[in-house]
PDB file of C-alpha atoms in Angstrom:
ATOM      1  CA  GLN A  23     -23.115  -0.970   4.743  1.00  0.00           C
ATOM      2  CA  LYS A  24     -22.045  -3.611   2.274  1.00  0.00           C
ATOM      3  CA  GLU A  25     -20.895  -6.772   4.025  1.00  0.00           C
ATOM      4  CA  VAL A  26     -19.576 -10.122   2.908  1.00  0.00           C
ATOM      5  CA  GLU A  27     -19.588 -12.894   5.485  1.00  0.00           C
ATOM      6  CA  GLN A  28     -17.623 -16.122   5.447  1.00  0.00           C
ATOM      7  CA  ASN A  29     -17.054 -18.754   8.075  1.00  0.00           C
ATOM      8  CA  SER A  30     -13.386 -18.334   8.950  1.00  0.00           C
ATOM      9  CA  GLY A  31     -12.946 -22.044   9.623  1.00  0.00           C
ATOM     10  CA  PRO A  32     -10.661 -23.804   9.741  1.00  0.00           C
ATOM     11  CA  LEU A  33     -12.418 -26.355   7.586  1.00  0.00           C
ATOM     12  CA  SER A  34     -10.762 -29.757   7.373  1.00  0.00           C
ATOM     13  CA  VAL A  35     -11.681 -32.435   4.847  1.00  0.00           C
ATOM     14  CA  PRO A  36      -9.991 -35.714   3.936  1.00  0.00           C
ATOM     15  CA  GLU A  37      -8.304 -36.061   0.583  1.00  0.00           C
ATOM     16  CA  GLY A  38     -10.812 -36.990  -2.123  1.00  0.00           C
ATOM     17  CA  ALA A  39     -13.789 -35.538  -0.279  1.00  0.00           C
ATOM     18  CA  ILE A  40     -15.967 -32.578  -1.282  1.00  0.00           C
ATOM     19  CA  ALA A  41     -15.177 -29.276   0.404  1.00  0.00           C
ATOM     20  CA  SER A  42     -18.047 -26.814   0.709  1.00  0.00           C
ATOM     21  CA  LEU A  43     -17.336 -23.133   1.286  1.00  0.00           C
ATOM     22  CA  ASN A  44     -20.081 -20.621   1.920  1.00  0.00           C
ATOM     23  CA  CYS A  45     -20.493 -16.863   1.602  1.00  0.00           C
ATOM     24  CA  THR A  46     -23.372 -14.501   2.296  1.00  0.00           C
ATOM     25  CA  TYR A  47     -23.650 -10.866   1.297  1.00  0.00           C
ATOM     26  CA  SER A  48     -25.759  -7.991   2.472  1.00  0.00           C
ATOM     27  CA  ASP A  49     -26.752  -6.018  -0.616  1.00  0.00           C
ATOM     28  CA  ARG A  50     -29.401  -7.330  -2.989  1.00  0.00           C
ATOM     29  CA  GLY A  51     -27.971  -5.089  -5.711  1.00  0.00           C
ATOM     30  CA  SER A  52     -24.842  -7.222  -5.913  1.00  0.00           C
ATOM     31  CA  GLN A  53     -24.043  -8.188  -9.483  1.00  0.00           C
ATOM     32  CA  SER A  54     -20.928 -10.367  -9.671  1.00  0.00           C
ATOM     33  CA  PHE A  55     -19.390 -12.874  -7.330  1.00  0.00           C
ATOM     34  CA  PHE A  56     -15.852 -14.150  -7.319  1.00  0.00           C
ATOM     35  CA  TRP A  57     -13.922 -16.867  -5.554  1.00  0.00           C
ATOM     36  CA  TYR A  58     -10.196 -16.427  -5.004  1.00  0.00           C
ATOM     37  CA  ARG A  59      -7.693 -18.816  -3.473  1.00  0.00           C
ATOM     38  CA  GLN A  60      -4.873 -17.422  -1.373  1.00  0.00           C
ATOM     39  CA  TYR A  61      -1.911 -19.413  -0.164  1.00  0.00           C
ATOM     40  CA  SER A  62      -0.128 -18.185   2.917  1.00  0.00           C
ATOM     41  CA  GLY A  63       2.035 -15.181   2.117  1.00  0.00           C
ATOM     42  CA  LYS A  64       0.826 -15.015  -1.477  1.00  0.00           C
ATOM     43  CA  SER A  65      -1.691 -12.837  -3.303  1.00  0.00           C
ATOM     44  CA  PRO A  66      -5.213 -13.941  -4.233  1.00  0.00           C
ATOM     45  CA  GLU A  67      -5.579 -15.933  -7.411  1.00  0.00           C
ATOM     46  CA  LEU A  68      -8.863 -16.195  -9.259  1.00  0.00           C
ATOM     47  CA  ILE A  69     -10.703 -19.510  -9.199  1.00  0.00           C
ATOM     48  CA  MET A  70     -13.931 -18.501 -10.898  1.00  0.00           C
ATOM     49  CA  PHE A  71     -16.725 -15.974 -11.040  1.00  0.00           C
ATOM     50  CA  ILE A  72     -20.497 -16.237 -11.315  1.00  0.00           C
ATOM     51  CA  TYR A  73     -23.249 -13.693 -11.887  1.00  0.00           C
ATOM     52  CA  SER A  74     -26.326 -15.740 -12.757  1.00  0.00           C
ATOM     53  CA  ASN A  75     -28.418 -17.803 -10.384  1.00  0.00           C
ATOM     54  CA  GLY A  76     -27.606 -21.486 -10.450  1.00  0.00           C
ATOM     55  CA  ASP A  77     -24.454 -23.512 -10.771  1.00  0.00           C
ATOM     56  CA  LYS A  78     -21.291 -22.888 -12.750  1.00  0.00           C
ATOM     57  CA  GLU A  79     -18.720 -25.635 -13.081  1.00  0.00           C
ATOM     58  CA  ASP A  80     -15.032 -25.395 -13.922  1.00  0.00           C
ATOM     59  CA  GLY A  81     -13.092 -28.613 -13.524  1.00  0.00           C
ATOM     60  CA  ARG A  82     -13.246 -29.725  -9.896  1.00  0.00           C
ATOM     61  CA  PHE A  83     -14.814 -26.431  -8.845  1.00  0.00           C
ATOM     62  CA  THR A  84     -18.513 -25.533  -8.823  1.00  0.00           C
ATOM     63  CA  ALA A  85     -19.840 -22.138  -7.823  1.00  0.00           C
ATOM     64  CA  GLN A  86     -23.464 -21.874  -6.755  1.00  0.00           C
ATOM     65  CA  LEU A  87     -25.389 -18.605  -6.585  1.00  0.00           C
ATOM     66  CA  ASN A  88     -28.762 -17.918  -5.014  1.00  0.00           C
ATOM     67  CA  LYS A  89     -29.529 -14.213  -5.238  1.00  0.00           C
ATOM     68  CA  ALA A  90     -32.865 -14.533  -3.426  1.00  0.00           C
ATOM     69  CA  SER A  91     -31.051 -15.936  -0.383  1.00  0.00           C
ATOM     70  CA  GLN A  92     -28.005 -13.688  -0.941  1.00  0.00           C
ATOM     71  CA  TYR A  93     -25.791 -16.712  -0.832  1.00  0.00           C
ATOM     72  CA  VAL A  94     -22.886 -17.964  -2.926  1.00  0.00           C
ATOM     73  CA  SER A  95     -20.921 -21.142  -2.380  1.00  0.00           C
ATOM     74  CA  LEU A  96     -17.916 -22.976  -3.771  1.00  0.00           C
ATOM     75  CA  LEU A  97     -17.702 -26.744  -3.949  1.00  0.00           C
ATOM     76  CA  ILE A  98     -14.363 -28.440  -4.471  1.00  0.00           C
ATOM     77  CA  ARG A  99     -14.685 -32.043  -5.587  1.00  0.00           C
ATOM     78  CA  ASP A 100     -11.941 -34.637  -5.111  1.00  0.00           C
ATOM     79  CA  SER A 101     -10.105 -32.323  -2.730  1.00  0.00           C
ATOM     80  CA  GLN A 102      -6.320 -32.473  -2.884  1.00  0.00           C
ATOM     81  CA  PRO A 103      -3.719 -31.442  -0.287  1.00  0.00           C
ATOM     82  CA  SER A 104      -2.680 -28.696  -2.732  1.00  0.00           C
ATOM     83  CA  ASP A 105      -6.144 -27.178  -2.276  1.00  0.00           C
ATOM     84  CA  SER A 106      -5.203 -26.295   1.290  1.00  0.00           C
ATOM     85  CA  ALA A 107      -5.419 -22.498   1.342  1.00  0.00           C
ATOM     86  CA  THR A 108      -7.665 -19.617   2.337  1.00  0.00           C
ATOM     87  CA  TYR A 109     -10.639 -19.081   0.047  1.00  0.00           C
ATOM     88  CA  LEU A 110     -11.868 -15.535  -0.364  1.00  0.00           C
ATOM     89  CA  CYS A 111     -15.338 -14.591  -1.526  1.00  0.00           C
ATOM     90  CA  ALA A 112     -15.577 -11.225  -3.304  1.00  0.00           C
ATOM     91  CA  VAL A 113     -18.670  -9.322  -4.342  1.00  0.00           C
ATOM     92  CA  ASN A 114     -18.912  -6.587  -6.951  1.00  0.00           C
ATOM     93  CA  TRP A 115     -21.788  -4.139  -6.843  1.00  0.00           C
ATOM     94  CA  GLY A 116     -21.259  -3.077 -10.435  1.00  0.00           C
ATOM     95  CA  THR A 117     -18.590  -3.032 -13.119  1.00  0.00           C
ATOM     96  CA  GLY A 118     -15.719  -0.723 -12.411  1.00  0.00           C
ATOM     97  CA  ASN A 119     -16.462  -0.828  -8.720  1.00  0.00           C
ATOM     98  CA  GLN A 120     -14.354  -2.091  -5.904  1.00  0.00           C
ATOM     99  CA  PHE A 121     -14.642  -5.639  -4.714  1.00  0.00           C
ATOM    100  CA  TYR A 122     -15.833  -6.289  -1.192  1.00  0.00           C
ATOM    101  CA  PHE A 123     -14.063  -9.274   0.278  1.00  0.00           C
ATOM    102  CA  GLY A 124     -14.980 -11.621   3.078  1.00  0.00           C
ATOM    103  CA  THR A 125     -12.359 -12.532   5.653  1.00  0.00           C
ATOM    104  CA  GLY A 126     -11.795 -15.886   3.966  1.00  0.00           C
ATOM    105  CA  THR A 127     -12.242 -19.523   4.966  1.00  0.00           C
ATOM    106  CA  SER A 128      -9.172 -21.570   5.759  1.00  0.00           C
ATOM    107  CA  LEU A 129      -9.318 -25.033   4.188  1.00  0.00           C
ATOM    108  CA  THR A 130      -7.049 -27.924   5.081  1.00  0.00           C
ATOM    109  CA  VAL A 131      -7.163 -31.119   3.029  1.00  0.00           C
ATOM    110  CA  ILE A 132      -5.798 -34.015   5.043  1.00  0.00           C
ATOM    111  CA  PRO A 133      -3.863 -36.663   3.068  1.00  0.00           C
TER     112      PRO A 133
ATOM    113  CA  ASP B   6       1.689 -13.181 -21.116  1.00  0.00           C
ATOM    114  CA  THR B   7       2.776 -11.122 -18.131  1.00  0.00           C
ATOM    115  CA  GLY B   8       0.527 -10.658 -15.174  1.00  0.00           C
ATOM    116  CA  VAL B   9       0.327  -7.784 -12.740  1.00  0.00           C
ATOM    117  CA  SER B  10       3.718  -6.927 -11.286  1.00  0.00           C
ATOM    118  CA  GLN B  11       4.536  -4.985  -8.147  1.00  0.00           C
ATOM    119  CA  ASN B  12       7.745  -3.534  -6.801  1.00  0.00           C
ATOM    120  CA  PRO B  13       9.274  -3.777  -4.365  1.00  0.00           C
ATOM    121  CA  ARG B  14       8.063  -7.103  -3.020  1.00  0.00           C
ATOM    122  CA  HIS B  15       9.155  -6.246   0.499  1.00  0.00           C
ATOM    123  CA  LYS B  16       9.794  -2.921   2.207  1.00  0.00           C
ATOM    124  CA  ILE B  17      11.002  -2.335   5.731  1.00  0.00           C
ATOM    125  CA  THR B  18      10.987   1.249   6.910  1.00  0.00           C
ATOM    126  CA  LYS B  19      11.150   3.270  10.079  1.00  0.00           C
ATOM    127  CA  ARG B  20       8.158   5.100  11.430  1.00  0.00           C
ATOM    128  CA  GLY B  21       7.853   8.558   9.940  1.00  0.00           C
ATOM    129  CA  GLN B  22       9.521   7.727   6.640  1.00  0.00           C
ATOM    130  CA  ASN B  23       7.819   7.969   3.257  1.00  0.00           C
ATOM    131  CA  VAL B  24       7.479   4.925   1.014  1.00  0.00           C
ATOM    132  CA  THR B  25       6.391   4.480  -2.585  1.00  0.00           C
ATOM    133  CA  PHE B  26       5.173   1.326  -4.273  1.00  0.00           C
ATOM    134  CA  ARG B  27       4.776   0.652  -7.970  1.00  0.00           C
ATOM    135  CA  CYS B  28       2.239  -1.467  -9.839  1.00  0.00           C
ATOM    136  CA  ASP B  29       2.349  -2.466 -13.492  1.00  0.00           C
ATOM    137  CA  PRO B  30      -1.013  -3.859 -14.615  1.00  0.00           C
ATOM    138  CA  ILE B  31      -1.712  -6.377 -17.344  1.00  0.00           C
ATOM    139  CA  SER B  32      -0.996  -4.401 -20.503  1.00  0.00           C
ATOM    140  CA  GLU B  33      -4.475  -4.178 -22.011  1.00  0.00           C
ATOM    141  CA  HIS B  34      -6.250  -3.564 -18.700  1.00  0.00           C
ATOM    142  CA  ASN B  35      -7.545  -0.043 -18.235  1.00  0.00           C
ATOM    143  CA  ARG B  36      -8.714  -0.397 -14.630  1.00  0.00           C
ATOM    144  CA  LEU B  37      -6.331  -0.547 -11.721  1.00  0.00           C
ATOM    145  CA  TYR B  38      -7.101  -1.048  -8.027  1.00  0.00           C
ATOM    146  CA  TRP B  39      -5.130  -0.805  -4.805  1.00  0.00           C
ATOM    147  CA  TYR B  40      -6.045  -2.886  -1.759  1.00  0.00           C
ATOM    148  CA  ARG B  41      -4.510  -3.410   1.639  1.00  0.00           C
ATOM    149  CA  GLN B  42      -4.581  -6.717   3.478  1.00  0.00           C
ATOM    150  CA  THR B  43      -3.665  -7.478   7.061  1.00  0.00           C
ATOM    151  CA  LEU B  44      -3.292 -10.895   8.630  1.00  0.00           C
ATOM    152  CA  GLY B  45      -6.555 -12.802   8.891  1.00  0.00           C
ATOM    153  CA  GLN B  46      -8.525 -10.261   6.889  1.00  0.00           C
ATOM    154  CA  GLY B  47      -9.669 -10.031   3.325  1.00  0.00           C
ATOM    155  CA  PRO B  48      -8.273  -7.327   1.048  1.00  0.00           C
ATOM    156  CA  GLU B  49      -9.598  -3.855   1.867  1.00  0.00           C
ATOM    157  CA  PHE B  50     -10.191  -1.409  -0.960  1.00  0.00           C
ATOM    158  CA  LEU B  51      -8.037   1.735  -1.057  1.00  0.00           C
ATOM    159  CA  THR B  52      -8.506   3.363  -4.454  1.00  0.00           C
ATOM    160  CA  TYR B  53      -9.344   2.727  -8.106  1.00  0.00           C
ATOM    161  CA  PHE B  54      -8.313   4.171 -11.464  1.00  0.00           C
ATOM    162  CA  GLN B  55      -9.899   3.977 -14.868  1.00  0.00           C
ATOM    163  CA  ASN B  56      -7.145   4.886 -17.287  1.00  0.00           C
ATOM    164  CA  GLU B  57      -5.438   7.868 -15.623  1.00  0.00           C
ATOM    165  CA  ALA B  58      -8.502   9.058 -13.699  1.00  0.00           C
ATOM    166  CA  GLN B  59      -8.795   8.227 -10.023  1.00  0.00           C
ATOM    167  CA  LEU B  60     -12.497   7.475  -9.756  1.00  0.00           C
ATOM    168  CA  GLU B  61     -12.896   6.235  -6.226  1.00  0.00           C
ATOM    169  CA  LYS B  62     -11.034   6.508  -2.972  1.00  0.00           C
ATOM    170  CA  SER B  63     -11.903   4.800   0.285  1.00  0.00           C
ATOM    171  CA  ARG B  64     -13.174   7.074   3.016  1.00  0.00           C
ATOM    172  CA  LEU B  65     -10.986   5.067   5.356  1.00  0.00           C
ATOM    173  CA  LEU B  66      -7.903   6.197   3.479  1.00  0.00           C
ATOM    174  CA  SER B  67      -5.823   8.653   5.414  1.00  0.00           C
ATOM    175  CA  ASP B  68      -4.589  11.785   3.643  1.00  0.00           C
ATOM    176  CA  ARG B  69      -1.111  10.366   4.150  1.00  0.00           C
ATOM    177  CA  PHE B  70      -1.896   8.019   1.273  1.00  0.00           C
ATOM    178  CA  SER B  71      -1.793   9.169  -2.329  1.00  0.00           C
ATOM    179  CA  ALA B  72      -1.922   7.278  -5.586  1.00  0.00           C
ATOM    180  CA  GLU B  73      -1.236   8.237  -9.161  1.00  0.00           C
ATOM    181  CA  ARG B  74      -1.532   6.708 -12.578  1.00  0.00           C
ATOM    182  CA  PRO B  75      -0.145   9.492 -14.726  1.00  0.00           C
ATOM    183  CA  LYS B  76      -0.244   7.891 -18.168  1.00  0.00           C
ATOM    184  CA  GLY B  77      -2.911   5.317 -17.596  1.00  0.00           C
ATOM    185  CA  SER B  78      -0.367   2.523 -17.400  1.00  0.00           C
ATOM    186  CA  PHE B  79       1.623   1.914 -14.194  1.00  0.00           C
ATOM    187  CA  SER B  80       0.520   3.310 -10.858  1.00  0.00           C
ATOM    188  CA  THR B  81       2.297   4.405  -7.707  1.00  0.00           C
ATOM    189  CA  LEU B  82       1.036   4.385  -4.141  1.00  0.00           C
ATOM    190  CA  GLU B  83       2.822   6.658  -1.701  1.00  0.00           C
ATOM    191  CA  ILE B  84       2.474   6.595   2.052  1.00  0.00           C
ATOM    192  CA  GLN B  85       3.829   9.619   3.856  1.00  0.00           C
ATOM    193  CA  ARG B  86       4.931   9.674   7.494  1.00  0.00           C
ATOM    194  CA  THR B  87       4.428   5.942   7.896  1.00  0.00           C
ATOM    195  CA  GLU B  88       2.972   4.560  11.106  1.00  0.00           C
ATOM    196  CA  GLN B  89       3.232   1.071  12.558  1.00  0.00           C
ATOM    197  CA  GLY B  90      -0.433   0.534  11.722  1.00  0.00           C
ATOM    198  CA  ASP B  91       0.442   0.870   8.037  1.00  0.00           C
ATOM    199  CA  SER B  92       2.228  -2.486   8.163  1.00  0.00           C
ATOM    200  CA  ALA B  93       0.328  -4.712   5.762  1.00  0.00           C
ATOM    201  CA  MET B  94       0.391  -6.338   2.352  1.00  0.00           C
ATOM    202  CA  TYR B  95      -0.425  -3.806  -0.352  1.00  0.00           C
ATOM    203  CA  LEU B  96      -2.079  -5.450  -3.325  1.00  0.00           C
ATOM    204  CA  CYS B  97      -2.607  -4.109  -6.795  1.00  0.00           C
ATOM    205  CA  ALA B  98      -5.175  -5.547  -9.177  1.00  0.00           C
ATOM    206  CA  SER B  99      -6.171  -4.753 -12.726  1.00  0.00           C
ATOM    207  CA  SER B 100      -9.175  -5.505 -14.866  1.00  0.00           C
ATOM    208  CA  LEU B 101     -10.428  -5.113 -18.389  1.00  0.00           C
ATOM    209  CA  MET B 102     -13.580  -3.090 -18.917  1.00  0.00           C
ATOM    210  CA  ASP B 103     -15.793  -5.994 -19.967  1.00  0.00           C
ATOM    211  CA  SER B 104     -18.875  -7.730 -18.655  1.00  0.00           C
ATOM    212  CA  SER B 105     -17.086  -9.668 -15.921  1.00  0.00           C
ATOM    213  CA  ASP B 106     -14.638  -6.958 -14.858  1.00  0.00           C
ATOM    214  CA  THR B 107     -12.590  -9.692 -13.242  1.00  0.00           C
ATOM    215  CA  GLN B 108      -9.756  -8.352 -11.129  1.00  0.00           C
ATOM    216  CA  TYR B 109      -6.352 -10.044 -11.320  1.00  0.00           C
ATOM    217  CA  PHE B 110      -3.954  -9.467  -8.481  1.00  0.00           C
ATOM    218  CA  GLY B 111      -0.244  -8.827  -8.431  1.00  0.00           C
ATOM    219  CA  PRO B 112       2.105 -10.519  -5.934  1.00  0.00           C
ATOM    220  CA  GLY B 113       1.802  -7.657  -3.471  1.00  0.00           C
ATOM    221  CA  THR B 114       4.251  -5.478  -1.561  1.00  0.00           C
ATOM    222  CA  ARG B 115       4.706  -6.381   2.078  1.00  0.00           C
ATOM    223  CA  LEU B 116       5.360  -3.281   4.179  1.00  0.00           C
ATOM    224  CA  THR B 117       6.823  -3.469   7.655  1.00  0.00           C
ATOM    225  CA  VAL B 118       7.017  -0.247   9.650  1.00  0.00           C
ATOM    226  CA  LEU B 119       9.371  -0.451  12.617  1.00  0.00           C
TER     227      LEU B 119
END
């Protein structure tokens, strides 16, 4: 049983702070990890992906992967009210395979 | 550059009716996925195509659901004899067969079964 776990939140941070979102997964064979942002009533939009241990930075976003601990996180620096959304973690067990999604973490950035 | 498109965006139907949704992937993408999402949940995989071949189908998928991608371009998802439990957002995603295989989502079709 492949599972992806996220804390559903809600997570609230003040504007300008760092938001930290966490995700754990069950299968050590997992290969690729994706973070999507989803605004209410909208479809998921890709933030970034990571498949190597360590950190990957893209603008205000940093993804961190630790395959030994089966853990992937997303840090959002200088959080903005427009970052308020649900953040979905997705795991791919191989190319061409389906993504397994967590239930998402709701983030609210307070002005 | 056009992204993934889906039609219709909203569908309201009565229980027992058949509905069909269409997905047009990003033009150079050869992989196409259908997901279903209900409130408070992440997207749940339904089925996947590589070109015109349907390679995987969720075991949770009722036989009332069928999907096609006849020419390896657009895809249709049909639900027969709809039930109230089918009410959800139906999402289509496409990807290019490369090392990341990143899936890009369309805007979704919201189905309401009365």
